[in-house]
Amino acid sequence: MKLLDRNGFRTDDFSRAGADGAARLDAVIVPFADLPSTAARAGKRLGVDIPNTVTVEQLAPHFEKLALIGIAFPASTDGRGFSLGRRLRRAGFKGLLRASGPLIPDQFPYALACGFDEIELPDASAARQPESQWLQALGAITLPYQRGYARPSSIFEQRRQARKEAAHG
Amino acid sequence: MYRYDEFDERFVRERVAQFRDQVNRRLSGALTEEEFRPLRLQNGLYLQLHAYMLRIAIPYGVLSSQQLCQLAVIADKYDRGYGHFTTRTNLQFNWPKLKDAPDILDLLADVQMHCIQTSGNDIRNVTADQFAGVAGDEIEDPRPVAELIRQWSSLHPEFSFLPRKFKIAVIASQADRAVMKSHDVGIRIVRNKAGESGYEIFAGGGLGRTPMVGKRVREFLPKGQLLAYLEALLRVYNLEGRRDNKFKARIKILVHEIGIDAFRDRVEAEFARADAFSDDENAELARISAQFEVRNYEKLSARSETFEAARKSDPAFAEWVAHSLFAHKVDGYAAVTISLKPVGGVPGDMTSDQMRFFADLTDRFSLGELRVTHAQNLVLPNVKQDDLHALWRELGKAGLATPNVGLVTDIISCPGLDYCALATARSIPIAQAISNRFADKARQDEIGPLQIKISGCINACGHHHVGHIGILGLEKRGQESYQITLGGDPTENMAIGELLGPGLAAGDVPAAIERIVGVYLDKRADGETFIETVKRLGVSEFKAAFLAGAQNEAA
């Protein structure tokens, strides 16, 4: 697995529970089933892996102890994670949001817009698609249309501002 | 019509560069074929039976003469000199090469066109009434709303990998000329009791293997909240639509399985949490609307003496007029439907010469704008009544004055097995055979309005479910077999046709259609159209005639 954020490939601070030495690390990801029985520990960061069928209502009670939620993308064509990520952000989750699965570079800007911070790629995907392709994908479309997503600006927003300036000018 | 601003322009240009890069990454092996496939489809590029097929978006069916000329250039340079208009008012080229696709996209961008989301599991080309903006029965022009949705849905970060494709239609009249209720979401602009305009929303309609009539999910949505509402609805579908079976993945199945009330509750719950951008949505809609306003209509009297005189003195012209005109909201003008269905012709096909010819007519007679209809015909929306006779003569010179709009030979047909990788049977030759069988114009007139629609597979691109007579081509034990349905209705009274009996061989279809039509001619009341007779009588008498003939043929 290879971790990617908006600056490129990076090392993963988190380990999965059960991996060698995971218990000693500062940041551990547990399976969703173990979440209710896992307590937050002082000085340690807790993450959870979830399938894309888990609901916000199931997760919201745990938001405070969670530093990371990793949503599984079983295939690049399964877009449920985009909507789930968006729902989690709108429900107030402030920690790291991770997309876990074989996404492709063209989906990277979509994932960031829907509130994700990082993508955890299978090694085979990362081997075929170098860092440069992922970073380039972020700049492919300077301004998208939709407003209200986690992006610096949008066409609808720029037009709104132009109208506002015209009204005051 | 809508003209791109600097933002739209840059967006489409960058999109071309992005697709060029995607093709290069596929060729280098960075993208696998499986990964590339959805990207290719999101750009309207299909791998078909003989070659790639490129599907070009014609948003809500509106084209300028300049755009049509450019399509002619592409047809000549990258195809075999023709294109095919579809029932989603798109244009398909059937013979482009993969390596040429980015160059074609560049040529399209030069005239503010694109192929974005003409395929794939995303929000597809938005359609509207072909008479949008010129019809007298509309509350307002539905095209600005369709354009707003086009922009909002383009490369949507959340809704580009849906369970399945998603089609939206917008109308603004009680009369439904866009088969609105057969869409995943249908939008009708309406007025509430206070006289404010807003949106009535239908969801879960569709054709395909499980035809469904769209159900009302919102009676009145105030202006300004449309995009927030669509976002909520799409989010519910994206998360809850089935992904275990491609054939059950459309929103109609979700709505059917959980029920319209449960679906409505979920959408409303999501909508209640939505961001409110309402003032600004209205401002944006006003900006778009301003561009659709036609400012150069002349002040004319409602009655054109030139037109009336020509109609009296020229019976052939009068006959064409009777079938081809639609009342225009502006005095002295008419909207004209031009049949692309000469007897025995290929529904929807247009050569590059015809494209240039139409572009010229569009400039001379229709203020530079034309429309593509879901019935695979063209509309010149802004013709002065004074000019109708001259227009008709020009059309006649090119063999395009067939006076059969809405008649039995005005057949909708998908490309079928002659082109399409999904098809299970041929469609076009069936359409041609029926058209030839009913070629006699006097007989067509005696039969009156009758819509025959043909699909070459269960996906129903030819809208057979809503044909007065629907024909579905299937493959049974290596043979083409055609099922006939009766009583479908594409209008505001949308109905799904009923199957008449076992499938027929291709050669037996025209005779079966004649038997059905025979029952109508026998049983109709004074002034009753085909579909009215079918609705009054029910299908049983038609079924009997259909089956009797089928047995004779088998014997």
mmCIF file of C-alpha atoms in Angstrom, chain A residues 52 57 76-84 86-87 90 102-107 109-111 113-114 125 128-130 133 136-137 139-149 151 155-160 163, chain B residues 2 5 7-8 10-11 14-15 18 21-22 25 28-32 35 38-39 148 150-162 227 231 235-236 238-239 243 270 273-275 277 280-281 283-284 287:
data_model
loop_
_atom_site.group_PDB
_atom_site.id
_atom_site.type_symbol
_atom_site.label_atom_id
_atom_site.label_comp_id
_atom_site.label_asym_id
_atom_site.label_seq_id
_atom_site.Cartn_x
_atom_site.Cartn_y
_atom_site.Cartn_z
ATOM 1 C CA ASN A 52 -18.763 2.329 2.087
ATOM 2 C CA GLU A 57 -25.379 7.760 12.228
ATOM 3 C CA SER A 76 -12.593 2.848 -8.987
ATOM 4 C CA THR A 77 -16.079 2.654 -10.483
ATOM 5 C CA ASP A 78 -17.778 2.450 -7.071
ATOM 6 C CA GLY A 79 -18.492 6.091 -6.219
ATOM 7 C CA ARG A 80 -20.345 5.563 -2.938
ATOM 8 C CA GLY A 81 -17.298 6.675 -0.952
ATOM 9 C CA PHE A 82 -17.474 10.164 -2.476
ATOM 10 C CA SER A 83 -20.974 10.700 -1.092
ATOM 11 C CA LEU A 84 -20.143 9.084 2.246
ATOM 12 C CA ARG A 86 -19.157 14.329 1.884
ATOM 13 C CA ARG A 87 -21.776 13.275 4.433
ATOM 14 C CA ARG A 90 -21.142 17.792 6.632
ATOM 15 C CA PRO A 102 -7.659 1.454 -6.506
ATOM 16 C CA LEU A 103 -8.665 5.011 -7.409
ATOM 17 C CA ILE A 104 -7.134 6.613 -10.511
ATOM 18 C CA PRO A 105 -5.484 10.039 -10.794
ATOM 19 C CA ASP A 106 -8.543 11.570 -12.495
ATOM 20 C CA GLN A 107 -10.510 10.877 -9.316
ATOM 21 C CA PRO A 109 -9.462 16.074 -7.360
ATOM 22 C CA TYR A 110 -12.956 14.601 -6.853
ATOM 23 C CA ALA A 111 -11.841 12.873 -3.645
ATOM 24 C CA ALA A 113 -13.433 18.048 -3.188
ATOM 25 C CA CYS A 114 -15.603 15.557 -1.318
ATOM 26 C CA SER A 125 -1.808 1.097 -8.912
ATOM 27 C CA ARG A 128 1.774 2.054 -12.807
ATOM 28 C CA GLN A 129 0.833 5.611 -11.969
ATOM 29 C CA PRO A 130 3.722 7.743 -10.720
ATOM 30 C CA GLN A 133 0.402 11.870 -12.781
ATOM 31 C CA GLN A 136 -0.910 16.754 -12.590
ATOM 32 C CA ALA A 137 -4.496 15.508 -12.307
ATOM 33 C CA GLY A 139 -4.433 20.896 -12.017
ATOM 34 C CA ALA A 140 -6.251 19.518 -15.051
ATOM 35 C CA ILE A 141 -9.345 21.686 -14.575
ATOM 36 C CA THR A 142 -8.505 25.121 -13.163
ATOM 37 C CA LEU A 143 -12.046 25.933 -12.076
ATOM 38 C CA PRO A 144 -14.839 23.393 -11.807
ATOM 39 C CA TYR A 145 -18.498 24.461 -11.777
ATOM 40 C CA GLN A 146 -19.932 23.185 -8.496
ATOM 41 C CA ARG A 147 -20.000 25.328 -5.419
ATOM 42 C CA GLY A 148 -19.940 24.112 -1.817
ATOM 43 C CA TYR A 149 -17.277 21.433 -2.233
ATOM 44 C CA ARG A 151 -12.117 23.525 -3.203
ATOM 45 C CA ILE A 155 -17.098 28.906 -11.652
ATOM 46 C CA PHE A 156 -20.440 29.501 -9.925
ATOM 47 C CA GLU A 157 -18.598 31.225 -7.055
ATOM 48 C CA GLN A 158 -16.501 33.411 -9.368
ATOM 49 C CA ARG A 159 -19.584 34.513 -11.257
ATOM 50 C CA ARG A 160 -21.296 35.302 -7.963
ATOM 51 C CA ARG A 163 -22.052 40.021 -9.812
ATOM 52 C CA TYR B 2 -26.459 30.099 -24.745
ATOM 53 C CA ASP B 5 -18.386 32.861 -21.109
ATOM 54 C CA PHE B 7 -15.151 30.175 -17.674
ATOM 55 C CA ASP B 8 -17.137 27.765 -19.862
ATOM 56 C CA ARG B 10 -11.595 27.436 -20.447
ATOM 57 C CA PHE B 11 -13.404 24.491 -18.879
ATOM 58 C CA GLU B 14 -9.021 22.026 -20.370
ATOM 59 C CA ARG B 15 -11.343 19.069 -20.685
ATOM 60 C CA GLN B 18 -7.417 16.205 -19.967
ATOM 61 C CA ASP B 21 -3.709 13.058 -21.506
ATOM 62 C CA GLN B 22 -6.014 10.190 -20.552
ATOM 63 C CA ARG B 25 -1.805 7.382 -20.268
ATOM 64 C CA SER B 28 1.602 4.164 -22.216
ATOM 65 C CA GLY B 29 0.012 1.513 -20.003
ATOM 66 C CA ALA B 30 -0.309 3.773 -16.929
ATOM 67 C CA LEU B 31 -4.047 3.192 -17.128
ATOM 68 C CA THR B 32 -5.367 -0.317 -17.640
ATOM 69 C CA GLU B 35 -9.455 1.945 -15.640
ATOM 70 C CA PRO B 38 -15.102 4.855 -17.621
ATOM 71 C CA LEU B 39 -12.930 7.827 -18.645
ATOM 72 C CA LEU B 148 -27.834 25.357 -15.450
ATOM 73 C CA ARG B 150 -25.637 20.929 -17.720
ATOM 74 C CA GLN B 151 -23.030 23.138 -16.091
ATOM 75 C CA TRP B 152 -23.650 21.866 -12.576
ATOM 76 C CA SER B 153 -23.477 18.217 -13.643
ATOM 77 C CA SER B 154 -20.290 18.554 -15.729
ATOM 78 C CA LEU B 155 -17.387 16.652 -14.116
ATOM 79 C CA HIS B 156 -19.292 16.544 -10.842
ATOM 80 C CA PRO B 157 -16.888 15.512 -8.049
ATOM 81 C CA GLU B 158 -19.501 13.429 -6.253
ATOM 82 C CA PHE B 159 -21.686 12.066 -9.044
ATOM 83 C CA SER B 160 -19.332 10.894 -11.795
ATOM 84 C CA PHE B 161 -19.299 7.264 -10.627
ATOM 85 C CA LEU B 162 -22.977 6.544 -10.016
ATOM 86 C CA LEU B 227 -29.319 22.343 -7.490
ATOM 87 C CA GLU B 231 -27.640 17.163 -5.029
ATOM 88 C CA ARG B 235 -26.633 11.566 -3.043
ATOM 89 C CA VAL B 236 -29.407 9.238 -1.900
ATOM 90 C CA ASN B 238 -25.395 7.264 -5.244
ATOM 91 C CA LEU B 239 -25.324 5.683 -1.786
ATOM 92 C CA ARG B 243 -24.562 -1.956 -7.500
ATOM 93 C CA GLU B 270 -30.852 15.041 2.922
ATOM 94 C CA ARG B 273 -29.232 19.580 5.571
ATOM 95 C CA ALA B 274 -28.290 21.206 2.256
ATOM 96 C CA ASP B 275 -26.496 24.484 1.754
ATOM 97 C CA PHE B 277 -27.580 29.199 -2.324
ATOM 98 C CA ASP B 280 -27.527 33.200 -6.189
ATOM 99 C CA GLU B 281 -29.009 30.286 -8.106
ATOM 100 C CA ALA B 283 -29.099 35.269 -10.278
ATOM 101 C CA GLU B 284 -27.166 32.638 -12.220
ATOM 102 C CA ARG B 287 -27.676 35.401 -16.382
#
